[in-house]
Amino acid sequence: MDEALRAVADPTRRAILVLVREREVSAGDIARHFPDISRPAVSQHLRILVAAGLLDIRRAGNRRFYRLRPEGLAEAATFLKTMWSASLDRLRDAAERQERARNGEDGVRGSR
Amino acid sequence: MDEALRAVADPTRRAILVLVREREVSAGDIARHFPDISRPAVSQHLRILVAAGLLDIRRAGNRRFYRLRPEGLAEAATFLKTMWSASLDRLRDAAERQERARNGEDGVRGSR
DNA sequence: TAAGTATTTAAGCAACATCTTACATACTTT
DNA sequence: AAAGTATGTAAGATGTTGCTTAAATACTTA
C-alpha cells in the first residue's frame, strides 16, 4: 500500500491512471497525452505504477498496452475510506459532546 | 486533493493520522509516539497535514491538540474509490469480451 | 517578572524523485 | 538482413523532501 500511495501522489501518474481506467492504452498513446514531458519520463512513471501494482501490461507485438489494475487500488482506497469514516464518527460524537457541554461549561473549547 | 494525496504518501504522516483519528492528541503526545525522529520533524509533518486540510488544530493554553478532519480526506478517498470502481467495471467488461473471444480468436491476448 | 514547559520556525544538509539526452532492446516490414 | 517503429534503460542534472540542531515564540507557574 505504501508504494501505491506514493505512486498516486504524483499528478502525472494520476492523470495516467485516469487515462487507462476505462480501456487499455499503449505507451505511445499515453505519452502523446503529455506533450510537456519526454517519452522516457512517461515510461518511468509507467514502471512505477506497475511496480506499485496499479497497472497491468499486455504486450502485443511491438507495443505495450497498459490498463488499470483494481486490486492495486483497493488497499489504498480502503485505508483512506476507513480513516474518513472513523473521522466522521468522531465528528458526530463531538457534536453530541458539545451539546452537552453547552450546559455546564463556558468557553474553554473556543480557539481564541 | 493534490496536497492531501502528497501528504498521505508519507508513512510517518499516515501513522499520525491513525493516531488522531479517534480523539484529539497534543503535539507532544504525538511526538512521543515517534522516538526515532525529533520533535521538530513531527511538527513539520503536522504543518503539512494541516496545510493539506487533513487535520484540525485546537489550541488550549500551552498545548495544541490535533485531530483528523474528514472533509480533507473526502476528496482523496473519492478519487481512489472512483478509480477503483471504474477499474472493476472494466474488468467485468473484459471478462465478457474474453468469453466472446474464445470463439473467434486464437492466442493474441496471452502475455507470452 | 523570571524560569519553566510546549511547540514552532529557521537554516543547512543528505537522500530521494523526476526530468532530460543518449543508447539499447525488441518486434515488424520491406 | 536491413531499416523502421515502439518502447525501455542508463547516467547525470536539478529540484524537492525530510531530517537535524539551534533559536524563537507563546503560554504557565513560582
Coordinates of C-alpha atoms (C1' of nucleotides) in Angstrom, one line a residue:
Chain A
M1 CA 0.0 0.0 0.0
D2 CA 2.9 2.3 0.7
E3 CA 4.0 2.0 -2.9
A4 CA 0.5 2.6 -4.2
L5 CA 0.0 5.8 -2.2
R6 CA 3.4 7.1 -3.1
A7 CA 2.6 6.4 -6.8
V8 CA -0.7 8.2 -6.6
A9 CA 0.9 11.2 -5.0
D10 CA 2.2 12.4 -8.4
P11 CA -0.2 14.3 -10.6
T12 CA 1.2 13.0 -13.8
R13 CA 0.8 9.5 -12.6
R14 CA -2.8 10.2 -11.5
A15 CA -3.5 11.5 -15.0
I16 CA -2.1 8.3 -16.5
L17 CA -4.4 6.3 -14.2
V18 CA -7.4 8.3 -15.4
L19 CA -6.3 7.7 -19.0
V20 CA -6.3 3.9 -18.7
R21 CA -9.1 3.4 -16.3
E22 CA -11.7 2.6 -18.9
R23 CA -9.7 0.9 -21.6
E24 CA -6.1 -0.2 -22.2
V25 CA -3.8 2.3 -23.9
S26 CA -0.4 1.9 -25.5
A27 CA 2.6 3.5 -24.1
G28 CA 2.9 5.7 -27.1
D29 CA -0.7 6.9 -26.9
I30 CA -0.2 7.6 -23.2
A31 CA 3.0 9.6 -23.9
R32 CA 1.1 11.6 -26.6
H33 CA -1.2 12.9 -23.9
F34 CA 1.8 14.6 -22.1
P35 CA 3.5 16.8 -24.7
D36 CA 5.4 18.6 -22.0
I37 CA 7.4 15.7 -20.8
S38 CA 9.6 13.3 -22.7
R39 CA 8.6 9.7 -23.6
P40 CA 11.2 8.2 -21.3
A41 CA 9.8 10.2 -18.4
V42 CA 6.4 8.7 -19.1
S43 CA 8.0 5.3 -19.4
Q44 CA 9.4 5.7 -15.9
H45 CA 6.1 6.7 -14.5
L46 CA 4.6 3.6 -16.0
R47 CA 7.3 1.5 -14.4
I48 CA 6.5 3.0 -11.0
L49 CA 2.8 2.4 -11.5
V50 CA 3.3 -1.2 -12.5
A51 CA 5.7 -1.8 -9.5
A52 CA 3.0 -0.4 -7.2
G53 CA 0.6 -2.9 -8.6
L54 CA -1.7 -0.2 -10.1
L55 CA -1.3 -1.2 -13.7
D56 CA -1.3 -4.3 -15.8
I57 CA 0.7 -4.7 -19.0
R58 CA -0.3 -6.6 -22.1
R59 CA 2.4 -7.0 -24.7
A60 CA 1.2 -7.2 -28.2
G61 CA 3.9 -7.3 -30.9
N62 CA 5.7 -4.0 -30.9
R63 CA 3.5 -2.3 -28.4
R64 CA 2.7 -2.5 -24.7
F65 CA -0.8 -1.8 -23.5
Y66 CA -1.4 -0.6 -20.0
R67 CA -4.6 -0.7 -18.0
L68 CA -5.8 -0.1 -14.5
R69 CA -5.5 -2.9 -12.0
P70 CA -8.3 -2.7 -9.4
E71 CA -6.6 -4.9 -6.8
G72 CA -3.8 -2.4 -6.5
L73 CA -6.1 0.5 -5.7
A74 CA -8.2 -1.5 -3.2
E75 CA -5.8 -1.3 -0.3
A76 CA -5.1 2.4 -0.6
A77 CA -8.7 3.3 -1.2
T78 CA -9.7 1.2 1.8
F79 CA -7.2 3.0 4.0
L80 CA -8.5 6.4 3.1
K81 CA -12.1 5.4 3.4
T82 CA -11.6 3.8 6.8
M83 CA -9.8 6.9 8.1
W84 CA -12.6 9.0 6.6
S85 CA -15.4 7.2 8.2
A86 CA -13.6 7.0 11.6
S87 CA -13.2 10.7 11.4
L88 CA -16.9 11.2 10.6
D89 CA -17.8 9.0 13.6
R90 CA -15.7 11.2 15.8
L91 CA -17.3 14.3 14.4
R92 CA -20.7 13.0 15.4
D93 CA -19.5 12.1 18.9
A94 CA -18.0 15.6 19.2
A95 CA -21.3 17.2 18.2
E96 CA -23.1 15.4 20.9
R97 CA -20.5 16.1 23.5
Q98 CA -20.5 19.8 22.6
E99 CA -24.3 19.9 23.0
R100 CA -23.9 18.5 26.5
A101 CA -21.1 21.0 27.2
R102 CA -23.3 23.9 26.4
N103 CA -24.9 23.4 29.8
G104 CA -22.0 23.0 32.2
E105 CA -19.0 24.7 30.7
D106 CA -18.2 28.2 29.4
G107 CA -15.6 28.9 26.7
V108 CA -12.7 26.5 27.1
R109 CA -13.3 24.9 23.7
G110 CA -13.1 28.1 21.7
S111 CA -10.0 28.6 19.6
R112 CA -9.4 32.1 21.0
Chain B
M1 CA -6.7 17.0 -3.3
D2 CA -3.2 17.1 -4.7
E3 CA -1.9 18.2 -1.3
A4 CA -3.9 15.6 0.6
L5 CA -2.5 12.8 -1.5
R6 CA 1.0 14.0 -1.3
A7 CA 0.6 14.3 2.5
V8 CA -0.8 10.8 2.8
A9 CA 2.1 9.4 0.8
D10 CA 4.5 9.6 3.7
P11 CA 4.3 6.7 6.2
T12 CA 5.0 8.8 9.3
R13 CA 2.2 11.1 8.4
R14 CA -0.2 8.2 7.8
A15 CA 0.8 7.0 11.3
I16 CA -0.1 10.4 12.7
L17 CA -3.5 10.3 11.0
V18 CA -4.2 6.9 12.6
L19 CA -3.1 8.3 15.9
V20 CA -5.6 11.2 15.9
R21 CA -8.4 9.5 14.0
E22 CA -10.5 8.7 17.1
R23 CA -9.6 11.5 19.5
E24 CA -7.5 14.7 19.5
V25 CA -3.9 14.4 20.6
S26 CA -1.4 17.0 21.7
A27 CA 1.7 17.7 19.6
G28 CA 3.9 16.4 22.4
D29 CA 1.9 13.1 22.8
I30 CA 2.1 12.6 19.0
A31 CA 5.9 13.2 19.1
R32 CA 6.3 10.7 21.9
H33 CA 5.0 8.0 19.6
F34 CA 7.9 8.6 17.2
P35 CA 11.0 8.2 19.3
D36 CA 13.2 7.8 16.2
I37 CA 12.5 11.3 14.9
S38 CA 12.9 14.7 16.6
R39 CA 10.0 16.8 17.8
P40 CA 10.6 19.5 15.1
A41 CA 10.4 16.8 12.4
V42 CA 7.0 15.8 13.8
S43 CA 5.9 19.4 14.0
Q44 CA 6.8 19.8 10.3
H45 CA 4.7 16.8 9.4
L46 CA 1.8 18.3 11.4
R47 CA 2.1 21.5 9.5
I48 CA 1.9 19.6 6.2
L49 CA -1.1 17.7 7.3
V50 CA -2.9 20.9 8.4
A51 CA -2.0 22.6 5.2
A52 CA -3.4 19.7 3.3
G53 CA -6.7 20.1 5.2
L54 CA -6.4 16.7 6.9
L55 CA -6.0 17.9 10.4
D56 CA -7.7 20.5 12.7
I57 CA -5.9 22.3 15.5
R58 CA -7.4 23.3 18.8
R59 CA -5.1 25.5 20.9
A60 CA -5.6 25.2 24.6
G61 CA -3.1 27.1 26.7
N62 CA 0.3 25.9 26.2
R63 CA -0.7 22.9 24.1
R64 CA -2.0 22.3 20.6
F65 CA -4.4 19.4 20.0
Y66 CA -4.7 17.8 16.6
R67 CA -7.5 15.7 15.2
L68 CA -8.5 14.3 11.9
R69 CA -10.6 16.4 9.6
P70 CA -12.9 14.3 7.5
E71 CA -13.6 16.9 4.8
G72 CA -9.9 16.8 3.9
L73 CA -9.9 13.1 3.3
A74 CA -13.1 13.0 1.3
E75 CA -11.8 14.2 -2.0
A76 CA -8.8 11.9 -2.0
A77 CA -10.8 8.9 -0.9
T78 CA -13.4 9.6 -3.5
F79 CA -10.7 9.8 -6.2
L80 CA -9.3 6.5 -5.3
K81 CA -12.7 4.8 -4.9
T82 CA -13.9 6.2 -8.3
M83 CA -10.8 4.9 -10.0
W84 CA -11.2 1.6 -8.2
S85 CA -14.8 1.0 -9.2
A86 CA -14.2 2.2 -12.8
S87 CA -11.5 -0.4 -12.9
L88 CA -13.7 -3.1 -11.6
D89 CA -16.3 -2.2 -14.2
R90 CA -13.7 -2.6 -16.9
L91 CA -12.7 -5.9 -15.5
R92 CA -16.2 -7.2 -15.8
D93 CA -16.5 -6.0 -19.4
A94 CA -13.2 -7.6 -20.2
A95 CA -14.3 -10.9 -18.8
E96 CA -17.4 -10.8 -21.1
R97 CA -15.3 -9.8 -24.1
Q98 CA -12.9 -12.6 -23.4
E99 CA -15.7 -15.1 -23.3
R100 CA -16.8 -14.0 -26.7
A101 CA -13.2 -14.0 -28.0
R102 CA -12.9 -17.7 -27.1
N103 CA -14.9 -18.5 -30.1
G104 CA -13.4 -16.3 -32.9
E105 CA -9.8 -15.6 -32.0
D106 CA -6.8 -17.8 -31.2
G107 CA -4.0 -16.6 -28.8
V108 CA -3.2 -12.9 -29.4
R109 CA -4.3 -12.0 -25.8
G110 CA -1.8 -14.2 -23.9
S111 CA 1.2 -12.3 -22.5
R112 CA 3.6 -14.9 -23.7
Chain C
dT1 C1' 8.8 39.1 36.2
dA2 C1' 11.8 35.2 35.9
dA3 C1' 12.2 30.5 35.0
dG4 C1' 9.9 26.5 33.1
dT5 C1' 7.1 23.9 29.6
dA6 C1' 5.1 23.1 24.9
dT7 C1' 5.6 23.9 20.5
dT8 C1' 7.1 26.0 16.1
dT9 C1' 10.3 28.3 12.9
dA10 C1' 14.9 28.8 10.6
dA11 C1' 18.9 27.1 8.3
dG12 C1' 21.5 23.7 6.4
dC13 C1' 22.3 19.1 4.7
dA14 C1' 21.7 14.4 2.9
dA15 C1' 18.6 11.4 0.4
dC16 C1' 15.3 10.8 -3.0
dA17 C1' 12.4 11.9 -7.1
dT18 C1' 11.8 13.5 -11.7
dC19 C1' 13.3 15.2 -15.7
dT20 C1' 16.5 15.1 -19.9
dT21 C1' 19.6 13.2 -23.6
dA22 C1' 21.8 9.3 -25.4
dC23 C1' 21.7 4.5 -26.1
dA24 C1' 19.8 -0.3 -26.0
dT25 C1' 16.2 -3.7 -26.9
dA26 C1' 12.7 -5.9 -29.3
dC27 C1' 9.5 -6.5 -32.6
dT28 C1' 7.9 -5.5 -37.9
dT29 C1' 8.2 -4.7 -42.5
dT30 C1' 10.5 -4.5 -46.8
Chain D
dA1 C1' 19.0 -9.0 -43.2
dA2 C1' 18.5 -4.1 -43.1
dA3 C1' 15.7 -0.2 -42.0
dG4 C1' 11.9 1.4 -39.4
dT5 C1' 8.8 1.7 -35.3
dA6 C1' 7.7 1.2 -30.4
dT7 C1' 9.4 1.2 -26.1
dG8 C1' 12.5 0.7 -22.2
dT9 C1' 17.1 1.5 -19.6
dA10 C1' 21.3 4.3 -18.1
dA11 C1' 23.5 8.2 -16.5
dG12 C1' 23.5 12.6 -14.9
dA13 C1' 21.5 17.3 -13.8
dT14 C1' 18.1 19.7 -10.9
dG15 C1' 14.6 20.2 -7.7
dT16 C1' 12.1 18.6 -3.6
dT17 C1' 11.6 16.2 0.8
dG18 C1' 12.5 15.1 5.4
dC19 C1' 15.8 15.1 8.8
dT20 C1' 18.7 17.6 12.3
dT21 C1' 20.4 21.3 15.6
dA22 C1' 19.8 25.9 17.2
dA23 C1' 16.9 29.7 18.1
dA24 C1' 12.3 31.9 18.6
dT25 C1' 7.5 32.2 20.2
dA26 C1' 3.8 31.6 23.4
dC27 C1' 1.8 30.3 27.4
dT28 C1' 2.2 29.0 32.6
dT29 C1' 3.7 28.9 37.2
dA30 C1' 6.6 30.2 41.1

